[in-house]
Coordinates of N, CA and C in Angstrom, one line a residue:
X98 N -36.4 62.8 -36.5 CA -35.1 63.5 -37.3 C -34.6 63.5 -38.4
X99 N -34.3 64.5 -38.9 CA -33.8 65.1 -39.7 C -32.6 65.4 -40.1
X100 N -32.2 64.6 -41.1 CA -30.6 64.2 -41.7 C -31.1 65.0 -43.1
X101 N -28.8 65.3 -43.7 CA -29.2 66.4 -44.7 C -27.4 65.3 -45.1
X102 N -27.8 65.7 -46.4 CA -26.5 64.6 -46.9 C -25.0 65.7 -47.2
X103 N -23.8 65.6 -46.9 CA -23.0 66.5 -46.9 C -22.0 65.6 -48.2
X104 N -21.2 66.7 -49.0 CA -20.2 65.7 -49.6 C -19.3 66.4 -49.4
X105 N -18.2 65.5 -48.5 CA -16.7 66.1 -48.5 C -15.8 65.6 -49.1
X106 N -15.5 65.9 -50.7 CA -14.3 65.2 -51.2 C -15.2 64.2 -52.2
X107 N -14.6 62.6 -52.3 CA -15.3 62.2 -52.8 C -16.8 61.3 -52.5
X108 N -16.4 61.4 -50.5 CA -17.2 60.2 -50.0 C -18.7 61.2 -49.6
X109 N -19.5 60.6 -49.0 CA -20.5 61.0 -48.7 C -20.8 60.2 -47.5
X110 N -21.3 61.2 -46.8 CA -21.9 60.9 -44.9 C -23.5 61.9 -44.4
X111 N -23.5 60.9 -44.1 CA -25.5 61.6 -43.5 C -24.5 62.0 -42.2
X112 N -25.0 64.1 -41.7 CA -25.3 64.0 -40.7 C -26.8 64.0 -40.2
X113 N -27.1 64.1 -38.7 CA -28.4 64.8 -38.1 C -28.7 65.3 -36.4
X114 N -29.8 65.5 -36.6 CA -29.7 66.1 -35.3 C -30.0 65.4 -34.3
X115 N -30.9 64.4 -33.6 CA -30.2 63.2 -32.9 C -29.7 62.3 -34.1
X116 N -28.7 62.0 -32.8 CA -27.9 60.6 -33.5 C -27.7 59.5 -32.6
X117 N -28.0 58.8 -33.1 CA -27.8 57.4 -32.2 C -26.7 56.9 -32.4
X118 N -25.2 56.6 -31.9 CA -24.3 55.7 -32.2 C -24.6 54.2 -31.9
X119 N -23.9 53.1 -33.0 CA -23.5 52.3 -31.6 C -22.7 51.9 -31.1
X120 N -22.9 51.3 -30.1 CA -20.8 51.5 -28.7 C -20.1 50.6 -29.1
X121 N -19.4 50.4 -28.7 CA -18.2 49.8 -29.5 C -17.8 48.4 -28.9
X122 N -17.6 48.1 -27.5 CA -17.9 47.2 -26.8 C -18.8 47.8 -25.5
X123 N -19.1 48.8 -24.8 CA -19.0 48.9 -24.0 C -20.9 49.7 -23.5
X124 N -21.3 49.2 -23.2 CA -23.2 50.1 -23.3 C -23.3 51.3 -22.7
X125 N -22.5 51.6 -21.4 CA -21.9 52.3 -20.7 C -21.3 52.7 -20.2
X126 N -21.1 53.7 -19.8 CA -19.8 54.1 -18.7 C -19.3 53.7 -18.0
X127 N -20.2 52.5 -17.1 CA -19.8 51.5 -15.8 C -18.8 50.7 -16.4
X128 N -19.3 50.1 -16.9 CA -18.6 48.8 -18.0 C -17.3 49.6 -19.0
X129 N -17.2 50.3 -19.6 CA -16.1 50.7 -20.4 C -15.3 51.4 -18.9
X130 N -15.5 51.9 -18.1 CA -14.6 51.8 -16.8 C -13.9 50.8 -16.1
X131 N -14.9 49.6 -16.2 CA -14.5 48.1 -15.8 C -13.7 47.8 -17.0
X132 N -13.4 48.5 -17.6 CA -12.7 47.3 -19.0 C -11.6 48.1 -18.5
X133 N -11.7 49.1 -18.5 CA -10.4 49.5 -18.8 C -9.6 49.1 -17.5
X134 N -10.3 50.1 -16.2 CA -9.2 49.0 -14.5 C -8.6 47.5 -14.7
X135 N -9.4 46.7 -15.5 CA -8.9 45.3 -15.9 C -7.6 45.3 -16.7
X136 N -7.6 46.2 -18.0 CA -6.3 46.7 -19.0 C -5.6 47.3 -18.0
X137 N -6.2 47.9 -17.1 CA -4.3 48.2 -15.7 C -4.3 47.7 -15.3
X138 N -5.0 46.4 -14.8 CA -5.0 45.3 -13.8 C -3.7 44.1 -14.4
X139 N -4.1 44.0 -16.2 CA -3.6 43.3 -16.5 C -2.4 43.9 -16.3
X140 N -1.7 45.0 -17.0 CA -0.1 46.0 -17.5 C 0.4 45.7 -15.8
X141 N 0.0 46.1 -14.9 CA 0.2 45.5 -13.5 C 1.0 44.8 -13.1
X142 N -0.1 43.7 -13.3 CA 0.8 42.2 -13.2 C 2.3 41.7 -13.8
X143 N 1.5 42.4 -15.6 CA 2.8 42.1 -16.2 C 4.2 42.6 -16.4
X144 N 4.6 44.3 -15.2 CA 4.8 44.8 -14.9 C 6.1 43.8 -14.4
X145 N 6.5 43.1 -13.6 CA 7.7 41.9 -13.0 C 9.0 41.6 -14.6
X146 N 7.4 40.9 -15.3 CA 7.6 40.2 -16.8 C 7.8 41.1 -17.5
X147 N 7.5 42.0 -17.3 CA 8.5 43.6 -18.7 C 9.2 43.3 -18.0
X148 N 10.2 43.7 -17.0 CA 11.6 44.4 -16.2 C 12.0 42.9 -17.0
X149 N 12.0 41.5 -16.2 CA 12.5 40.7 -16.5 C 12.7 39.9 -18.2
X150 N 12.5 39.9 -19.0 CA 12.6 39.4 -20.2 C 12.8 40.8 -20.6
X151 N 12.1 42.2 -20.5 CA 13.0 43.3 -21.4 C 14.5 43.5 -20.5
X152 N 14.6 43.5 -20.2 CA 15.9 43.9 -19.6 C 16.3 44.9 -19.3
X153 N 15.0 45.7 -18.8 CA 15.5 47.4 -18.8 C 16.0 47.8 -17.5
X154 N 15.9 48.9 -17.5 CA 17.2 49.9 -16.3 C 16.4 50.6 -15.5
X155 N 14.7 50.1 -15.1 CA 14.3 50.2 -14.1 C 14.0 49.8 -13.4
X156 N 13.2 50.0 -12.9 CA 12.4 49.5 -11.2 C 10.8 49.1 -10.8
X157 N 10.4 48.4 -10.7 CA 9.2 47.7 -10.3 C 8.3 49.6 -10.0
X158 N 8.8 50.3 -9.4 CA 7.6 51.6 -9.5 C 8.2 52.3 -10.4
X159 N 9.1 52.6 -10.4 CA 8.8 53.5 -12.2 C 8.6 53.2 -13.7
X160 N 8.2 51.5 -13.0 CA 7.5 51.1 -14.3 C 5.7 51.6 -13.9
X161 N 5.9 51.6 -12.3 CA 4.3 51.1 -12.0 C 3.8 53.4 -11.9
X162 N 4.7 54.0 -12.0 CA 4.5 55.6 -11.8 C 4.2 55.4 -13.7
X163 N 4.9 54.7 -14.1 CA 4.3 55.5 -15.9 C 3.6 55.0 -16.6
X164 N 2.6 53.8 -16.2 CA 2.0 53.1 -16.1 C 0.6 54.0 -15.9
X165 N 0.6 54.7 -14.2 CA -0.6 55.4 -13.7 C 0.1 56.4 -14.6
X166 N 0.7 57.4 -15.3 CA 0.8 58.3 -16.1 C -0.2 58.0 -17.2
X167 N 0.2 56.9 -17.6 CA -0.9 57.2 -19.3 C -1.3 57.0 -18.2
X168 N -2.6 55.9 -17.5 CA -3.8 55.9 -17.9 C -4.9 57.6 -17.0
X169 N -3.7 58.1 -16.1 CA -4.3 59.6 -15.3 C -4.7 60.3 -16.9
X170 N -3.3 60.3 -18.1 CA -3.5 61.4 -19.5 C -4.4 61.1 -19.9
X171 N -6.0 60.0 -20.1 CA -6.7 59.6 -20.4 C -7.8 60.1 -19.5
X172 N -7.6 60.3 -18.2 CA -8.8 60.5 -17.1 C -9.7 60.6 -17.3
X173 N -9.6 62.2 -18.4 CA -10.5 62.9 -18.3 C -11.8 62.7 -19.7
X174 N -11.2 61.8 -20.1 CA -12.0 61.1 -21.4 C -13.5 60.6 -20.8
X175 N -14.7 61.0 -20.9 CA -16.2 60.4 -20.7 C -16.9 60.2 -22.2
X176 N -16.0 59.8 -23.2 CA -17.2 59.3 -24.2 C -16.9 58.1 -24.3
X177 N -18.0 57.3 -24.2 CA -18.2 55.6 -24.2 C -17.1 55.2 -25.4
X178 N -17.7 55.4 -26.3 CA -16.6 54.6 -27.4 C -15.6 54.7 -27.6
X179 N -14.8 56.3 -27.4 CA -13.2 56.8 -27.3 C -12.3 55.7 -26.6
X180 N -13.1 55.8 -24.9 CA -12.5 55.3 -23.9 C -13.1 53.6 -24.5
X181 N -13.7 53.0 -24.7 CA -13.8 51.2 -25.2 C -12.4 51.3 -26.3
X182 N -12.5 52.4 -27.6 CA -10.9 52.3 -28.4 C -9.9 53.0 -27.8
X183 N -9.8 53.1 -26.8 CA -8.4 53.7 -26.0 C -8.4 52.2 -25.3
X184 N -9.2 51.3 -25.3 CA -9.1 50.1 -24.2 C -8.6 49.1 -25.1
X185 N -9.1 49.6 -26.3 CA -8.8 48.2 -27.2 C -7.4 48.1 -27.7
X186 N -6.7 49.9 -27.6 CA -6.0 49.7 -28.1 C -4.1 50.1 -27.1
X187 N -5.0 49.7 -26.5 CA -4.0 49.1 -24.6 C -4.2 47.4 -24.6
X188 N -4.2 47.0 -25.2 CA -5.1 45.5 -24.9 C -3.7 44.8 -26.3
X189 N -4.1 45.8 -27.4 CA -3.3 45.5 -28.5 C -1.4 45.6 -27.7
X190 N -1.1 46.9 -27.6 CA -0.3 47.1 -26.7 C 0.2 45.4 -25.3
X191 N -0.5 46.0 -24.7 CA -0.4 44.3 -24.2 C 0.2 43.1 -25.0
X192 N -0.8 42.7 -25.8 CA -0.5 41.1 -26.2 C 1.4 41.5 -27.2
X193 N 1.3 42.9 -27.8 CA 2.3 42.9 -28.2 C 3.9 42.8 -27.3
X194 N 3.6 43.5 -26.2 CA 4.6 43.2 -25.4 C 4.4 41.7 -25.2
X195 N 3.3 41.3 -24.1 CA 3.4 39.8 -24.0 C 4.1 38.5 -24.9
X196 N 3.6 38.8 -25.6 CA 4.5 38.0 -27.2 C 5.4 38.5 -27.8
X197 N 5.9 39.3 -27.1 CA 7.7 39.9 -26.9 C 7.5 40.9 -28.9
X198 N 6.4 40.9 -28.6 CA 6.8 41.6 -30.5 C 7.7 43.2 -30.5
X199 N 7.5 43.6 -29.4 CA 7.8 45.1 -28.9 C 9.6 44.6 -28.5
X200 N 10.6 45.2 -28.8 CA 12.0 45.0 -28.4 C 12.0 45.9 -27.8
X201 N 12.8 46.1 -26.8 CA 13.9 46.9 -25.5 C 13.7 48.9 -25.8
X202 N 13.9 49.0 -26.9 CA 14.1 50.6 -27.4 C 12.3 50.9 -28.3
X203 N 11.6 50.1 -28.2 CA 9.9 50.7 -28.1 C 9.3 50.6 -26.9
X204 N 9.7 49.1 -25.6 CA 9.3 50.0 -24.3 C 10.4 51.2 -23.5
X205 N 11.8 50.8 -23.7 CA 12.2 52.3 -23.3 C 11.6 54.3 -24.0
X206 N 11.2 53.7 -25.2 CA 11.0 54.9 -25.5 C 9.7 55.8 -24.9
X207 N 9.5 55.2 -23.8 CA 8.0 55.5 -22.5 C 9.0 56.6 -21.8
X208 N 10.0 56.0 -21.3 CA 11.1 56.8 -20.7 C 11.7 58.1 -20.8
X209 N 12.5 57.9 -21.9 CA 13.3 58.9 -22.5 C 12.8 59.1 -24.2
X210 N 12.6 60.0 -24.6 CA 12.4 59.9 -26.2 C 13.6 60.2 -26.3
X211 N 14.7 59.7 -27.9 CA 15.4 60.2 -28.0 C 15.6 60.8 -29.2
X212 N 14.6 60.9 -29.8 CA 14.9 62.1 -30.9 C 14.4 63.1 -30.7
X213 N 15.1 64.0 -31.2 CA 15.2 65.5 -30.5 C 14.1 65.8 -31.3
X214 N 13.7 67.1 -31.2 CA 12.6 67.8 -32.7 C 13.5 68.5 -33.4
X215 N 13.5 68.6 -34.8 CA 14.4 69.0 -35.6 C 13.5 70.8 -35.4
X216 N 14.6 71.8 -35.6 CA 14.4 73.2 -36.0 C 13.6 73.2 -37.0
X217 N 12.2 73.8 -36.5 CA 11.5 74.5 -37.4 C 11.3 75.7 -38.5
X218 N 11.8 76.9 -37.3 CA 11.4 77.9 -37.1 C 12.9 78.4 -38.1
X219 N 13.1 79.9 -38.3 CA 13.9 80.3 -39.1 C 15.2 80.6 -37.7
X220 N 14.8 80.8 -37.0 CA 15.7 81.6 -35.5 C 16.7 79.8 -34.9
X221 N 15.8 78.7 -35.3 CA 16.0 77.7 -34.5 C 16.5 77.6 -35.4
X222 N 16.5 76.5 -37.0 CA 17.0 76.6 -37.9 C 18.5 77.2 -37.7
X223 N 18.8 79.2 -37.8 CA 19.3 79.8 -37.6 C 21.2 79.0 -36.6
X224 N 20.7 79.2 -35.8 CA 21.0 78.7 -34.1 C 21.4 77.3 -34.6
X225 N 21.0 75.8 -35.3 CA 21.3 74.9 -35.4 C 22.7 75.1 -36.4
X226 N 22.3 75.9 -37.8 CA 23.3 75.7 -38.3 C 22.5 74.5 -39.6
X227 N 21.4 74.5 -39.8 CA 21.1 74.3 -40.6 C 20.6 74.8 -41.3
X228 N 21.1 75.2 -43.1 CA 20.4 76.1 -44.5 C 19.0 75.8 -44.9

């Protein structure tokens, strides 16, 4: 295994041709997939409580569709470490929802983004009347 020392600003890191990395949680893709399905089921079971506690104006089908959309968005990820990190972030999100650390606005941002993008090009700024 050949290693080279590279310098990026003030940090040094090693690159190698045969890289062996330590797994985050799962040892193979099947285990990572099982964890992702477990996260999906946990969120799916908590959807009625989300609707009740956060008093959002969505029904269960809308929430299930949004949950499915989030999971299908990352369906093409095949790296086990990235899948594990996404699952960890998902469990953190679920914990924030279950402990009600998130508020109603945090839940509604999944359906209707209220932030309008700022004009960045000259024509967009000109049409918006911004200097």
